[in-house]
PDB file of C-alpha atoms and ligand atoms in Angstrom:
ATOM      1  CA  MET A  16      66.713 -67.946   1.120  1.00 44.00           C
ATOM      2  CA  THR A  17      63.729 -70.120   0.002  1.00 45.00           C
ATOM      3  CA  LYS A  18      61.402 -69.482   2.248  1.00 45.00           C
ATOM      4  CA  PRO A  19      57.834 -68.760   0.205  1.00 47.00           C
ATOM      5  CA  LEU A  20      56.883 -64.779   0.181  1.00 47.00           C
ATOM      6  CA  THR A  21      53.581 -64.120   1.317  1.00 47.00           C
ATOM      7  CA  ALA A  22      52.832 -60.845  -0.008  1.00 48.00           C
ATOM      8  CA  PRO A  23      50.263 -60.290  -2.692  1.00 58.00           C
ATOM      9  CA  ILE A  24      51.653 -62.196  -6.606  1.00 64.00           C
ATOM     10  CA  ILE A  25      50.033 -61.493  -8.812  1.00 62.00           C
ATOM     11  CA  ASP A  26      46.779 -58.475 -10.002  1.00 60.00           C
ATOM     12  CA  GLY A  27      44.946 -60.834 -12.271  1.00 59.00           C
ATOM     13  CA  ARG A  28      48.030 -61.341 -14.631  1.00 91.00           C
ATOM     14  CA  ILE A  29      50.372 -58.876 -13.678  1.00 96.00           C
ATOM     15  CA  ILE A  30      53.501 -59.930 -12.074  1.00 97.00           C
ATOM     16  CA  ASP A  31      53.600 -57.635  -8.331  1.00 96.00           C
ATOM     17  CA  GLY A  32      57.247 -56.910  -8.119  1.00 97.00           C
ATOM     18  CA  LYS A  33      56.924 -54.309  -5.984  1.00 97.00           C
ATOM     19  CA  ALA A  34      55.407 -56.216  -3.236  1.00 96.00           C
ATOM     20  CA  ILE A  35      57.923 -59.478  -4.189  1.00 97.00           C
ATOM     21  CA  ALA A  36      60.606 -57.290  -3.809  1.00 98.00           C
ATOM     22  CA  ALA A  37      59.375 -55.460  -0.643  1.00 97.00           C
ATOM     23  CA  ALA A  38      58.085 -59.040   0.718  1.00 97.00           C
ATOM     24  CA  LEU A  39      61.756 -60.021   0.120  1.00 98.00           C
ATOM     25  CA  ARG A  40      63.230 -57.423   1.506  1.00 98.00           C
ATOM     26  CA  ALA A  41      61.259 -57.487   4.762  1.00 98.00           C
ATOM     27  CA  GLU A  42      62.418 -60.924   4.427  1.00 98.00           C
ATOM     28  CA  ILE A  43      66.248 -60.028   4.568  1.00 98.00           C
ATOM     29  CA  ALA A  44      66.006 -57.135   7.303  1.00 98.00           C
ATOM     30  CA  VAL A  45      64.541 -60.270   9.933  1.00 98.00           C
ATOM     31  CA  LYS A  46      67.648 -62.237   8.610  1.00 98.00           C
ATOM     32  CA  VAL A  47      70.221 -59.392   8.814  1.00 98.00           C
ATOM     33  CA  SER A  48      69.101 -58.313  12.311  1.00 97.00           C
ATOM     34  CA  ALA A  49      69.253 -61.716  13.692  1.00 97.00           C
ATOM     35  CA  ALA A  50      72.984 -62.424  12.037  1.00 96.00           C
ATOM     36  CA  GLY A  51      74.966 -61.225  15.082  1.00 94.00           C
ATOM     37  CA  PHE A  52      76.691 -58.852  13.206  1.00 97.00           C
ATOM     38  CA  THR A  53      75.831 -55.498  10.763  1.00 98.00           C
ATOM     39  CA  PRO A  54      76.756 -56.933   6.933  1.00 98.00           C
ATOM     40  CA  GLY A  55      79.247 -53.568   4.612  1.00 98.00           C
ATOM     41  CA  LEU A  56      78.073 -52.391   1.811  1.00 98.00           C
ATOM     42  CA  ALA A  57      80.203 -50.095  -0.063  1.00 98.00           C
ATOM     43  CA  VAL A  58      77.999 -49.296  -3.488  1.00 98.00           C
ATOM     44  CA  VAL A  59      81.031 -46.743  -5.812  1.00 98.00           C
ATOM     45  CA  LEU A  60      79.632 -44.274  -8.919  1.00 98.00           C
ATOM     46  CA  VAL A  61      82.066 -42.313 -10.920  1.00 98.00           C
ATOM     47  CA  GLY A  62      80.481 -39.998 -12.578  1.00 98.00           C
ATOM     48  CA  GLU A  63      77.313 -37.857 -12.547  1.00 96.00           C
ATOM     49  CA  ASN A  64      75.684 -40.313 -15.340  1.00 96.00           C
ATOM     50  CA  PRO A  65      71.351 -39.125 -13.953  1.00 95.00           C
ATOM     51  CA  ALA A  66      70.589 -42.871 -14.373  1.00 94.00           C
ATOM     52  CA  SER A  67      73.618 -44.287 -12.162  1.00 97.00           C
ATOM     53  CA  THR A  68      72.809 -41.757  -9.614  1.00 97.00           C
ATOM     54  CA  VAL A  69      69.304 -42.669  -9.485  1.00 97.00           C
ATOM     55  CA  TYR A  70      70.177 -45.839  -8.909  1.00 97.00           C
ATOM     56  CA  VAL A  71      72.863 -45.696  -5.864  1.00 98.00           C
ATOM     57  CA  ARG A  72      70.626 -43.611  -4.367  1.00 98.00           C
ATOM     58  CA  THR A  73      68.005 -46.695  -4.639  1.00 98.00           C
ATOM     59  CA  LYS A  74      70.805 -49.002  -3.147  1.00 98.00           C
ATOM     60  CA  ASP A  75      72.364 -47.293  -0.842  1.00 98.00           C
ATOM     61  CA  ARG A  76      68.775 -45.746   0.437  1.00 98.00           C
ATOM     62  CA  ALA A  77      67.750 -49.896   0.302  1.00 98.00           C
ATOM     63  CA  ALA A  78      70.507 -51.267   1.781  1.00 98.00           C
ATOM     64  CA  ARG A  79      69.704 -49.202   4.908  1.00 98.00           C
ATOM     65  CA  GLU A  80      66.935 -50.146   5.469  1.00 98.00           C
ATOM     66  CA  ALA A  81      67.339 -53.445   5.938  1.00 98.00           C
ATOM     67  CA  GLY A  82      70.485 -52.335   8.164  1.00 98.00           C
ATOM     68  CA  ILE A  83      73.101 -53.003   5.911  1.00 98.00           C
ATOM     69  CA  ALA A  84      75.619 -50.967   6.477  1.00 98.00           C
ATOM     70  CA  ALA A  85      75.886 -49.418   2.980  1.00 98.00           C
ATOM     71  CA  ARG A  86      78.894 -46.590   1.685  1.00 98.00           C
ATOM     72  CA  THR A  87      78.181 -44.985  -1.245  1.00 98.00           C
ATOM     73  CA  ILE A  88      81.772 -43.582  -2.976  1.00 98.00           C
ATOM     74  CA  ARG A  89      81.021 -40.803  -5.073  1.00 98.00           C
ATOM     75  CA  LEU A  90      84.127 -40.021  -7.382  1.00 98.00           C
ATOM     76  CA  PRO A  91      84.322 -37.646  -9.955  1.00 98.00           C
ATOM     77  CA  ALA A  92      84.525 -39.063 -14.052  1.00 98.00           C
ATOM     78  CA  ASP A  93      87.941 -37.979 -14.730  1.00 98.00           C
ATOM     79  CA  THR A  94      89.633 -40.545 -11.884  1.00 98.00           C
ATOM     80  CA  THR A  95      91.579 -41.982 -13.639  1.00 98.00           C
ATOM     81  CA  GLN A  96      91.544 -46.225 -13.262  1.00 98.00           C
ATOM     82  CA  ALA A  97      94.589 -46.492 -11.317  1.00 98.00           C
ATOM     83  CA  VAL A  98      92.081 -45.093  -8.415  1.00 98.00           C
ATOM     84  CA  LEU A  99      89.556 -46.450  -9.034  1.00 98.00           C
ATOM     85  CA  LEU A 100      91.551 -49.594  -8.511  1.00 98.00           C
ATOM     86  CA  ALA A 101      92.946 -47.976  -5.928  1.00 98.00           C
ATOM     87  CA  THR A 102      89.718 -47.771  -4.613  1.00 98.00           C
ATOM     88  CA  ILE A 103      89.099 -51.033  -4.496  1.00 98.00           C
ATOM     89  CA  GLU A 104      91.381 -53.087  -3.263  1.00 98.00           C
ATOM     90  CA  ALA A 105      91.203 -50.709  -0.181  1.00 98.00           C
ATOM     91  CA  LEU A 106      87.940 -51.884   0.095  1.00 98.00           C
ATOM     92  CA  ASN A 107      89.002 -55.670  -0.750  1.00 98.00           C
ATOM     93  CA  GLY A 108      91.011 -55.070   2.260  1.00 98.00           C
ATOM     94  CA  ASP A 109      88.543 -53.762   4.351  1.00 98.00           C
ATOM     95  CA  ASP A 110      86.356 -55.261   7.266  1.00 98.00           C
ATOM     96  CA  THR A 111      83.880 -54.164   7.811  1.00 98.00           C
ATOM     97  CA  ILE A 112      83.294 -54.373   3.940  1.00 98.00           C
ATOM     98  CA  ASP A 113      80.717 -57.871   2.574  1.00 98.00           C
ATOM     99  CA  GLY A 114      79.760 -56.325  -0.470  1.00 98.00           C
ATOM    100  CA  ILE A 115      81.550 -54.048  -3.450  1.00 99.00           C
ATOM    101  CA  LEU A 116      79.141 -53.259  -5.971  1.00 98.00           C
ATOM    102  CA  VAL A 117      80.788 -50.750  -8.582  1.00 98.00           C
ATOM    103  CA  GLN A 118      77.736 -48.992 -10.533  1.00 98.00           C
ATOM    104  CA  LEU A 119      78.344 -50.063 -14.450  1.00 97.00           C
ATOM    105  CA  PRO A 120      78.831 -47.974 -17.297  1.00 96.00           C
ATOM    106  CA  LEU A 121      81.658 -46.285 -16.364  1.00 98.00           C
ATOM    107  CA  PRO A 122      83.350 -43.099 -18.257  1.00 97.00           C
ATOM    108  CA  LYS A 123      85.077 -43.935 -20.851  1.00 96.00           C
ATOM    109  CA  GLY A 124      88.834 -44.881 -20.920  1.00 95.00           C
ATOM    110  CA  ILE A 125      88.422 -46.390 -17.779  1.00 98.00           C
ATOM    111  CA  ASP A 126      88.778 -50.039 -18.926  1.00 98.00           C
ATOM    112  CA  SER A 127      85.802 -51.860 -16.591  1.00 98.00           C
ATOM    113  CA  GLN A 128      86.856 -55.461 -16.935  1.00 98.00           C
ATOM    114  CA  ALA A 129      90.321 -54.882 -15.166  1.00 98.00           C
ATOM    115  CA  VAL A 130      88.252 -53.031 -12.917  1.00 98.00           C
ATOM    116  CA  ILE A 131      85.433 -55.889 -11.899  1.00 98.00           C
ATOM    117  CA  ALA A 132      87.877 -58.606 -11.962  1.00 98.00           C
ATOM    118  CA  ALA A 133      90.066 -55.544  -9.725  1.00 98.00           C
ATOM    119  CA  ILE A 134      86.674 -56.250  -6.868  1.00 98.00           C
ATOM    120  CA  ASP A 135      87.160 -59.713  -4.379  1.00 98.00           C
ATOM    121  CA  ALA A 136      85.242 -62.497  -6.061  1.00 98.00           C
ATOM    122  CA  ALA A 137      84.025 -62.939  -1.882  1.00 98.00           C
ATOM    123  CA  LYS A 138      82.512 -59.247  -1.890  1.00 98.00           C
ATOM    124  CA  ASP A 139      81.106 -59.035  -5.457  1.00 98.00           C
ATOM    125  CA  VAL A 140      78.169 -58.906  -4.796  1.00 98.00           C
ATOM    126  CA  ASP A 141      77.115 -58.179  -8.779  1.00 98.00           C
ATOM    127  CA  GLY A 142      78.566 -61.565  -9.570  1.00 98.00           C
ATOM    128  CA  PHE A 143      79.841 -59.870 -12.451  1.00 98.00           C
ATOM    129  CA  HIS A 144      83.567 -60.888 -11.246  1.00 98.00           C
ATOM    130  CA  PRO A 145      85.314 -64.073 -13.716  1.00 98.00           C
ATOM    131  CA  THR A 146      85.220 -66.263 -10.702  1.00 98.00           C
ATOM    132  CA  ASN A 147      81.925 -65.849  -9.545  1.00 98.00           C
ATOM    133  CA  VAL A 148      80.532 -66.399 -14.011  1.00 98.00           C
ATOM    134  CA  GLY A 149      82.421 -68.919 -14.096  1.00 98.00           C
ATOM    135  CA  HIS A 150      80.799 -70.427 -11.325  1.00 97.00           C
ATOM    136  CA  LEU A 151      77.513 -70.026 -12.514  1.00 98.00           C
ATOM    137  CA  ALA A 152      78.902 -71.108 -16.226  1.00 96.00           C
ATOM    138  CA  ASP A 153      79.437 -74.318 -14.496  1.00 95.00           C
ATOM    139  CA  GLY A 154      76.269 -75.007 -12.188  1.00 92.00           C
ATOM    140  CA  ARG A 155      77.720 -73.923  -9.383  1.00 92.00           C
ATOM    141  CA  PRO A 156      76.435 -72.405  -6.236  1.00 88.00           C
ATOM    142  CA  GLY A 157      78.200 -68.366  -6.104  1.00 91.00           C
ATOM    143  CA  LEU A 158      77.667 -65.439  -6.238  1.00 98.00           C
ATOM    144  CA  VAL A 159      74.514 -64.707  -8.472  1.00 98.00           C
ATOM    145  CA  PRO A 160      74.171 -61.642 -11.185  1.00 98.00           C
ATOM    146  CA  CYS A 161      70.930 -59.579  -9.491  1.00 98.00           C
ATOM    147  CA  THR A 162      68.545 -59.075 -12.215  1.00 98.00           C
ATOM    148  CA  PRO A 163      68.328 -62.647 -13.647  1.00 98.00           C
ATOM    149  CA  LEU A 164      68.608 -63.064  -9.983  1.00 98.00           C
ATOM    150  CA  GLY A 165      65.105 -60.963  -8.912  1.00 98.00           C
ATOM    151  CA  VAL A 166      63.610 -62.855 -12.495  1.00 98.00           C
ATOM    152  CA  MET A 167      63.784 -66.609 -10.788  1.00 98.00           C
ATOM    153  CA  LYS A 168      62.521 -65.163  -8.023  1.00 98.00           C
ATOM    154  CA  LEU A 169      59.345 -63.511  -9.890  1.00 98.00           C
ATOM    155  CA  LEU A 170      58.593 -66.699 -12.083  1.00 98.00           C
ATOM    156  CA  ARG A 171      58.940 -68.949  -9.117  1.00 97.00           C
ATOM    157  CA  ALA A 172      56.525 -66.294  -6.895  1.00 95.00           C
ATOM    158  CA  THR A 173      53.927 -66.741  -9.621  1.00 94.00           C
ATOM    159  CA  GLY A 174      53.814 -70.628  -9.344  1.00 94.00           C
ATOM    160  CA  VAL A 175      55.199 -70.826 -13.059  1.00 96.00           C
ATOM    161  CA  GLU A 176      56.797 -74.537 -13.837  1.00 98.00           C
ATOM    162  CA  ILE A 177      59.967 -73.967 -15.046  1.00 98.00           C
ATOM    163  CA  SER A 178      61.083 -77.007 -15.902  1.00 98.00           C
ATOM    164  CA  GLY A 179      61.075 -78.508 -19.381  1.00 98.00           C
ATOM    165  CA  ALA A 180      59.055 -75.769 -20.010  1.00 98.00           C
ATOM    166  CA  ARG A 181      60.607 -73.611 -23.166  1.00 98.00           C
ATOM    167  CA  ALA A 182      62.804 -70.764 -21.377  1.00 98.00           C
ATOM    168  CA  VAL A 183      63.574 -67.496 -24.331  1.00 98.00           C
ATOM    169  CA  VAL A 184      66.096 -65.073 -23.223  1.00 98.00           C
ATOM    170  CA  LEU A 185      66.081 -62.144 -25.383  1.00 98.00           C
ATOM    171  CA  GLY A 186      69.691 -60.203 -25.021  1.00 98.00           C
ATOM    172  CA  ARG A 187      72.824 -62.231 -24.801  1.00 98.00           C
ATOM    173  CA  SER A 188      74.620 -59.082 -22.038  1.00 97.00           C
ATOM    174  CA  ALA A 189      76.638 -60.318 -19.841  1.00 96.00           C
ATOM    175  CA  ILE A 190      74.415 -58.202 -16.907  1.00 97.00           C
ATOM    176  CA  VAL A 191      70.864 -59.630 -17.759  1.00 98.00           C
ATOM    177  CA  GLY A 192      70.764 -62.296 -21.519  1.00 98.00           C
ATOM    178  CA  ARG A 193      73.538 -64.853 -20.440  1.00 98.00           C
ATOM    179  CA  PRO A 194      73.423 -64.455 -16.732  1.00 98.00           C
ATOM    180  CA  MET A 195      69.745 -65.856 -17.061  1.00 98.00           C
ATOM    181  CA  ALA A 196      69.473 -68.198 -19.715  1.00 98.00           C
ATOM    182  CA  ARG A 197      72.391 -70.258 -17.004  1.00 98.00           C
ATOM    183  CA  LEU A 198      69.938 -69.806 -14.518  1.00 98.00           C
ATOM    184  CA  LEU A 199      67.687 -71.116 -16.403  1.00 98.00           C
ATOM    185  CA  LEU A 200      69.385 -74.281 -17.757  1.00 97.00           C
ATOM    186  CA  ALA A 201      70.083 -74.992 -13.815  1.00 97.00           C
ATOM    187  CA  ALA A 202      66.397 -74.891 -13.176  1.00 97.00           C
ATOM    188  CA  ASP A 203      65.770 -76.982 -16.368  1.00 98.00           C
ATOM    189  CA  ALA A 204      64.688 -75.269 -18.200  1.00 98.00           C
ATOM    190  CA  THR A 205      64.492 -75.578 -22.314  1.00 98.00           C
ATOM    191  CA  VAL A 206      67.121 -72.403 -23.431  1.00 98.00           C
ATOM    192  CA  THR A 207      67.692 -70.128 -26.211  1.00 98.00           C
ATOM    193  CA  ILE A 208      69.141 -67.252 -26.563  1.00 98.00           C
ATOM    194  CA  ALA A 209      67.779 -64.855 -28.971  1.00 98.00           C
ATOM    195  CA  HIS A 210      69.810 -61.703 -30.123  1.00 97.00           C
ATOM    196  CA  SER A 211      70.185 -59.279 -32.310  1.00 94.00           C
ATOM    197  CA  ARG A 212      70.978 -61.115 -35.804  1.00 97.00           C
ATOM    198  CA  THR A 213      68.589 -63.867 -34.693  1.00 98.00           C
ATOM    199  CA  ARG A 214      66.015 -65.160 -37.779  1.00 97.00           C
ATOM    200  CA  ASP A 215      62.553 -64.395 -37.326  1.00 97.00           C
ATOM    201  CA  LEU A 216      62.367 -63.003 -33.819  1.00 98.00           C
ATOM    202  CA  PRO A 217      58.502 -63.136 -33.326  1.00 98.00           C
ATOM    203  CA  ALA A 218      58.582 -66.643 -34.263  1.00 98.00           C
ATOM    204  CA  GLU A 219      61.659 -67.621 -31.652  1.00 98.00           C
ATOM    205  CA  CYS A 220      59.620 -65.116 -28.744  1.00 98.00           C
ATOM    206  CA  ARG A 221      55.902 -67.074 -29.926  1.00 98.00           C
ATOM    207  CA  ARG A 222      57.641 -70.674 -28.962  1.00 98.00           C
ATOM    208  CA  ALA A 223      58.444 -69.259 -25.299  1.00 98.00           C
ATOM    209  CA  ASP A 224      56.294 -70.730 -22.596  1.00 98.00           C
ATOM    210  CA  ILE A 225      58.146 -68.490 -20.835  1.00 98.00           C
ATOM    211  CA  LEU A 226      60.001 -65.355 -22.731  1.00 98.00           C
ATOM    212  CA  ILE A 227      62.693 -62.618 -20.672  1.00 98.00           C
ATOM    213  CA  VAL A 228      63.762 -59.195 -22.663  1.00 98.00           C
ATOM    214  CA  ALA A 229      66.810 -57.404 -21.946  1.00 98.00           C
ATOM    215  CA  VAL A 230      66.943 -55.954 -25.246  1.00 98.00           C
ATOM    216  CA  GLY A 231      67.011 -52.204 -24.270  1.00 97.00           C
ATOM    217  CA  ARG A 232      64.785 -51.382 -26.957  1.00 98.00           C
ATOM    218  CA  PRO A 233      61.819 -49.672 -25.835  1.00 98.00           C
ATOM    219  CA  GLU A 234      58.472 -52.616 -26.876  1.00 98.00           C
ATOM    220  CA  ILE A 235      59.859 -54.161 -29.522  1.00 98.00           C
ATOM    221  CA  VAL A 236      57.640 -57.195 -28.763  1.00 98.00           C
ATOM    222  CA  ARG A 237      54.780 -56.922 -29.763  1.00 98.00           C
ATOM    223  CA  GLY A 238      51.256 -59.168 -29.352  1.00 97.00           C
ATOM    224  CA  ASP A 239      51.892 -61.269 -31.613  1.00 98.00           C
ATOM    225  CA  TRP A 240      55.579 -62.182 -30.708  1.00 98.00           C
ATOM    226  CA  ILE A 241      53.309 -64.147 -27.405  1.00 97.00           C
ATOM    227  CA  GLN A 242      52.154 -67.802 -27.205  1.00 97.00           C
ATOM    228  CA  PRO A 243      49.130 -67.255 -25.664  1.00 96.00           C
ATOM    229  CA  GLY A 244      49.333 -68.593 -21.699  1.00 96.00           C
ATOM    230  CA  ALA A 245      53.367 -67.372 -21.954  1.00 97.00           C
ATOM    231  CA  THR A 246      54.652 -65.071 -18.902  1.00 98.00           C
ATOM    232  CA  VAL A 247      56.162 -62.866 -19.923  1.00 98.00           C
ATOM    233  CA  ILE A 248      58.862 -60.848 -18.689  1.00 98.00           C
ATOM    234  CA  ASP A 249      60.114 -57.560 -19.416  1.00 98.00           C
ATOM    235  CA  VAL A 250      63.771 -56.199 -18.435  1.00 98.00           C
ATOM    236  CA  GLY A 251      63.835 -53.239 -19.820  1.00 98.00           C
ATOM    237  CA  ILE A 252      63.102 -49.406 -18.455  1.00 96.00           C
ATOM    238  CA  ASN A 253      63.066 -47.049 -21.786  1.00 96.00           C
ATOM    239  CA  ARG A 254      62.415 -43.423 -21.513  1.00 94.00           C
ATOM    240  CA  LEU A 255      60.666 -41.904 -24.717  1.00 95.00           C
ATOM    241  CA  PRO A 256      60.691 -39.020 -25.764  1.00 96.00           C
ATOM    242  CA  ASP A 257      57.606 -37.562 -24.238  1.00 96.00           C
ATOM    243  CA  GLY A 258      58.437 -38.424 -21.026  1.00 94.00           C
ATOM    244  CA  ARG A 259      56.402 -42.515 -20.581  1.00 95.00           C
ATOM    245  CA  LEU A 260      58.827 -44.688 -19.072  1.00 96.00           C
ATOM    246  CA  VAL A 261      58.136 -48.265 -21.184  1.00 98.00           C
ATOM    247  CA  GLY A 262      59.507 -51.567 -21.623  1.00 98.00           C
ATOM    248  CA  ASP A 263      60.973 -53.269 -24.384  1.00 98.00           C
ATOM    249  CA  VAL A 264      57.831 -54.949 -24.123  1.00 98.00           C
ATOM    250  CA  ALA A 265      54.617 -53.313 -26.067  1.00 98.00           C
ATOM    251  CA  PHE A 266      52.464 -53.620 -22.418  1.00 97.00           C
ATOM    252  CA  ASP A 267      49.051 -53.106 -23.873  1.00 96.00           C
ATOM    253  CA  GLU A 268      49.319 -54.946 -26.407  1.00 96.00           C
ATOM    254  CA  CYS A 269      50.932 -58.301 -24.344  1.00 97.00           C
ATOM    255  CA  ALA A 270      48.806 -58.434 -21.258  1.00 95.00           C
ATOM    256  CA  GLY A 271      45.679 -59.939 -22.428  1.00 92.00           C
ATOM    257  CA  ILE A 272      47.383 -62.838 -23.623  1.00 95.00           C
ATOM    258  CA  ALA A 273      50.166 -63.206 -21.727  1.00 96.00           C
ATOM    259  CA  GLY A 274      48.992 -66.104 -19.042  1.00 96.00           C
ATOM    260  CA  ALA A 275      51.333 -63.577 -16.314  1.00 97.00           C
ATOM    261  CA  ILE A 276      53.215 -60.548 -16.715  1.00 98.00           C
ATOM    262  CA  THR A 277      55.176 -57.969 -15.419  1.00 98.00           C
ATOM    263  CA  PRO A 278      54.668 -54.133 -15.668  1.00 97.00           C
ATOM    264  CA  VAL A 279      56.814 -51.592 -16.204  1.00 98.00           C
ATOM    265  CA  PRO A 280      58.016 -49.788 -13.446  1.00 96.00           C
ATOM    266  CA  GLY A 281      57.563 -52.249 -10.901  1.00 97.00           C
ATOM    267  CA  GLY A 282      58.122 -55.341 -12.348  1.00 98.00           C
ATOM    268  CA  VAL A 283      61.453 -56.476 -12.366  1.00 98.00           C
ATOM    269  CA  GLY A 284      63.483 -52.609 -11.703  1.00 97.00           C
ATOM    270  CA  PRO A 285      61.551 -53.184  -7.552  1.00 98.00           C
ATOM    271  CA  MET A 286      63.637 -57.228  -7.470  1.00 98.00           C
ATOM    272  CA  THR A 287      67.361 -55.806  -8.867  1.00 98.00           C
ATOM    273  CA  VAL A 288      67.850 -53.586  -5.716  1.00 98.00           C
ATOM    274  CA  ALA A 289      66.083 -56.590  -3.505  1.00 98.00           C
ATOM    275  CA  CYS A 290      68.309 -59.176  -4.634  1.00 98.00           C
ATOM    276  CA  LEU A 291      71.627 -57.073  -4.348  1.00 98.00           C
ATOM    277  CA  LEU A 292      70.868 -56.779  -0.541  1.00 98.00           C
ATOM    278  CA  GLU A 293      70.710 -60.991  -0.434  1.00 98.00           C
ATOM    279  CA  ASN A 294      73.807 -61.534  -2.160  1.00 98.00           C
ATOM    280  CA  THR A 295      75.290 -58.360   0.666  1.00 98.00           C
ATOM    281  CA  LEU A 296      73.419 -60.856   3.237  1.00 98.00           C
ATOM    282  CA  THR A 297      74.559 -64.174   1.695  1.00 98.00           C
ATOM    283  CA  ALA A 298      78.662 -62.413   0.585  1.00 98.00           C
ATOM    284  CA  ALA A 299      78.670 -62.395   4.210  1.00 98.00           C
ATOM    285  CA  LEU A 300      77.777 -64.731   5.641  1.00 97.00           C
ATOM    286  CA  LEU A 301      80.337 -66.517   3.823  1.00 96.00           C
ATOM    287  CA  ARG A 302      83.034 -64.744   4.592  1.00 94.00           C
ATOM    288  CA  ARG A 303      82.309 -65.308   8.059  1.00 91.00           C
ATOM    289  CA  CYS A 304      82.037 -69.274   7.453  1.00 85.00           C
ATOM    290  CA  LEU A 305      77.932 -69.412   8.533  1.00 76.00           C
TER     291      LEU A 305
HETATM  292  N1  GUN B  11      74.229 -51.126 -14.862  1.00 80.63           N
HETATM  293  C1  GUN B  11      73.109 -51.566 -14.383  1.00 80.63           C
HETATM  294  N2  GUN B  11      73.010 -52.253 -14.540  1.00 80.63           N
HETATM  295  C2  GUN B  11      73.535 -52.668 -12.853  1.00 80.63           C
HETATM  296  C3  GUN B  11      73.795 -53.239 -12.341  1.00 80.63           C
HETATM  297  O1  GUN B  11      72.949 -54.816 -11.683  1.00 80.63           O
HETATM  298  N3  GUN B  11      74.967 -53.212 -11.577  1.00 80.63           N
HETATM  299  C4  GUN B  11      75.929 -52.284 -11.536  1.00 80.63           C
HETATM  300  N4  GUN B  11      77.482 -51.908 -11.190  1.00 80.63           N
HETATM  301  N5  GUN B  11      75.895 -51.206 -12.439  1.00 80.63           N
HETATM  302  C5  GUN B  11      74.866 -51.702 -14.023  1.00 80.63           C
END
């Protein structure tokens, strides 16, 4: 899955995640149709969190468009952990299913860690299972979380030199920050993880040749936090009280300073979905020892 992407990548300094994701999705569709079997993806949604409902619908539709047999399993918000675990057990044993994704967050009262650990690691297309987290921590190949994987593909598409670069990851979540730092390290960057307790965040960010921001705080990164020419990847997506959708980076302030920058929306988001499809195909091929 390392073929060069042919879509327009950067318009001026703006990294076109939508176009890069569309090219990747088209590549995956070709590979799926050539595979000789239909990969299966099960997406489990518990409750009706509005954002999760939209994400799940987007993932299901994208999978179908790539030729993957997608199935969304909707469970009521009052589903017990035992019922959810039994659902996962059934999917683990279903040979038509290659990938299982349980949309997070889960309703209160359900232990997310226990649920993730119950997924067959070979079908864990989110890359959240402790076995896959361990593989990534050790720098071994495995199923890697979709958002950080998408960020790596964006960086590669921009042509930025990762090896030897000073990379700062702002945020230490299990879904983005930690796996992001591990992927950058595996690509030979010099990596710093900064977070809410970091002293002088702006100074840490200014050291970055590559700055990845994933903290969920609207426009926390200001123009004077950016090293001129740096590559800035904004993983945040925040709805402001006035209805506007903004990232964790003050885009208008930073766009003129960064060498390349992702917009919100249209940056990282579409890559997360495309990488889920890639992980599903990867899991399907690995399960068949292809
Ligand atoms: N909630 C927010 N991001 C993600 C993700 O990448 N996977 C899952 N399963 N839930 C999420």
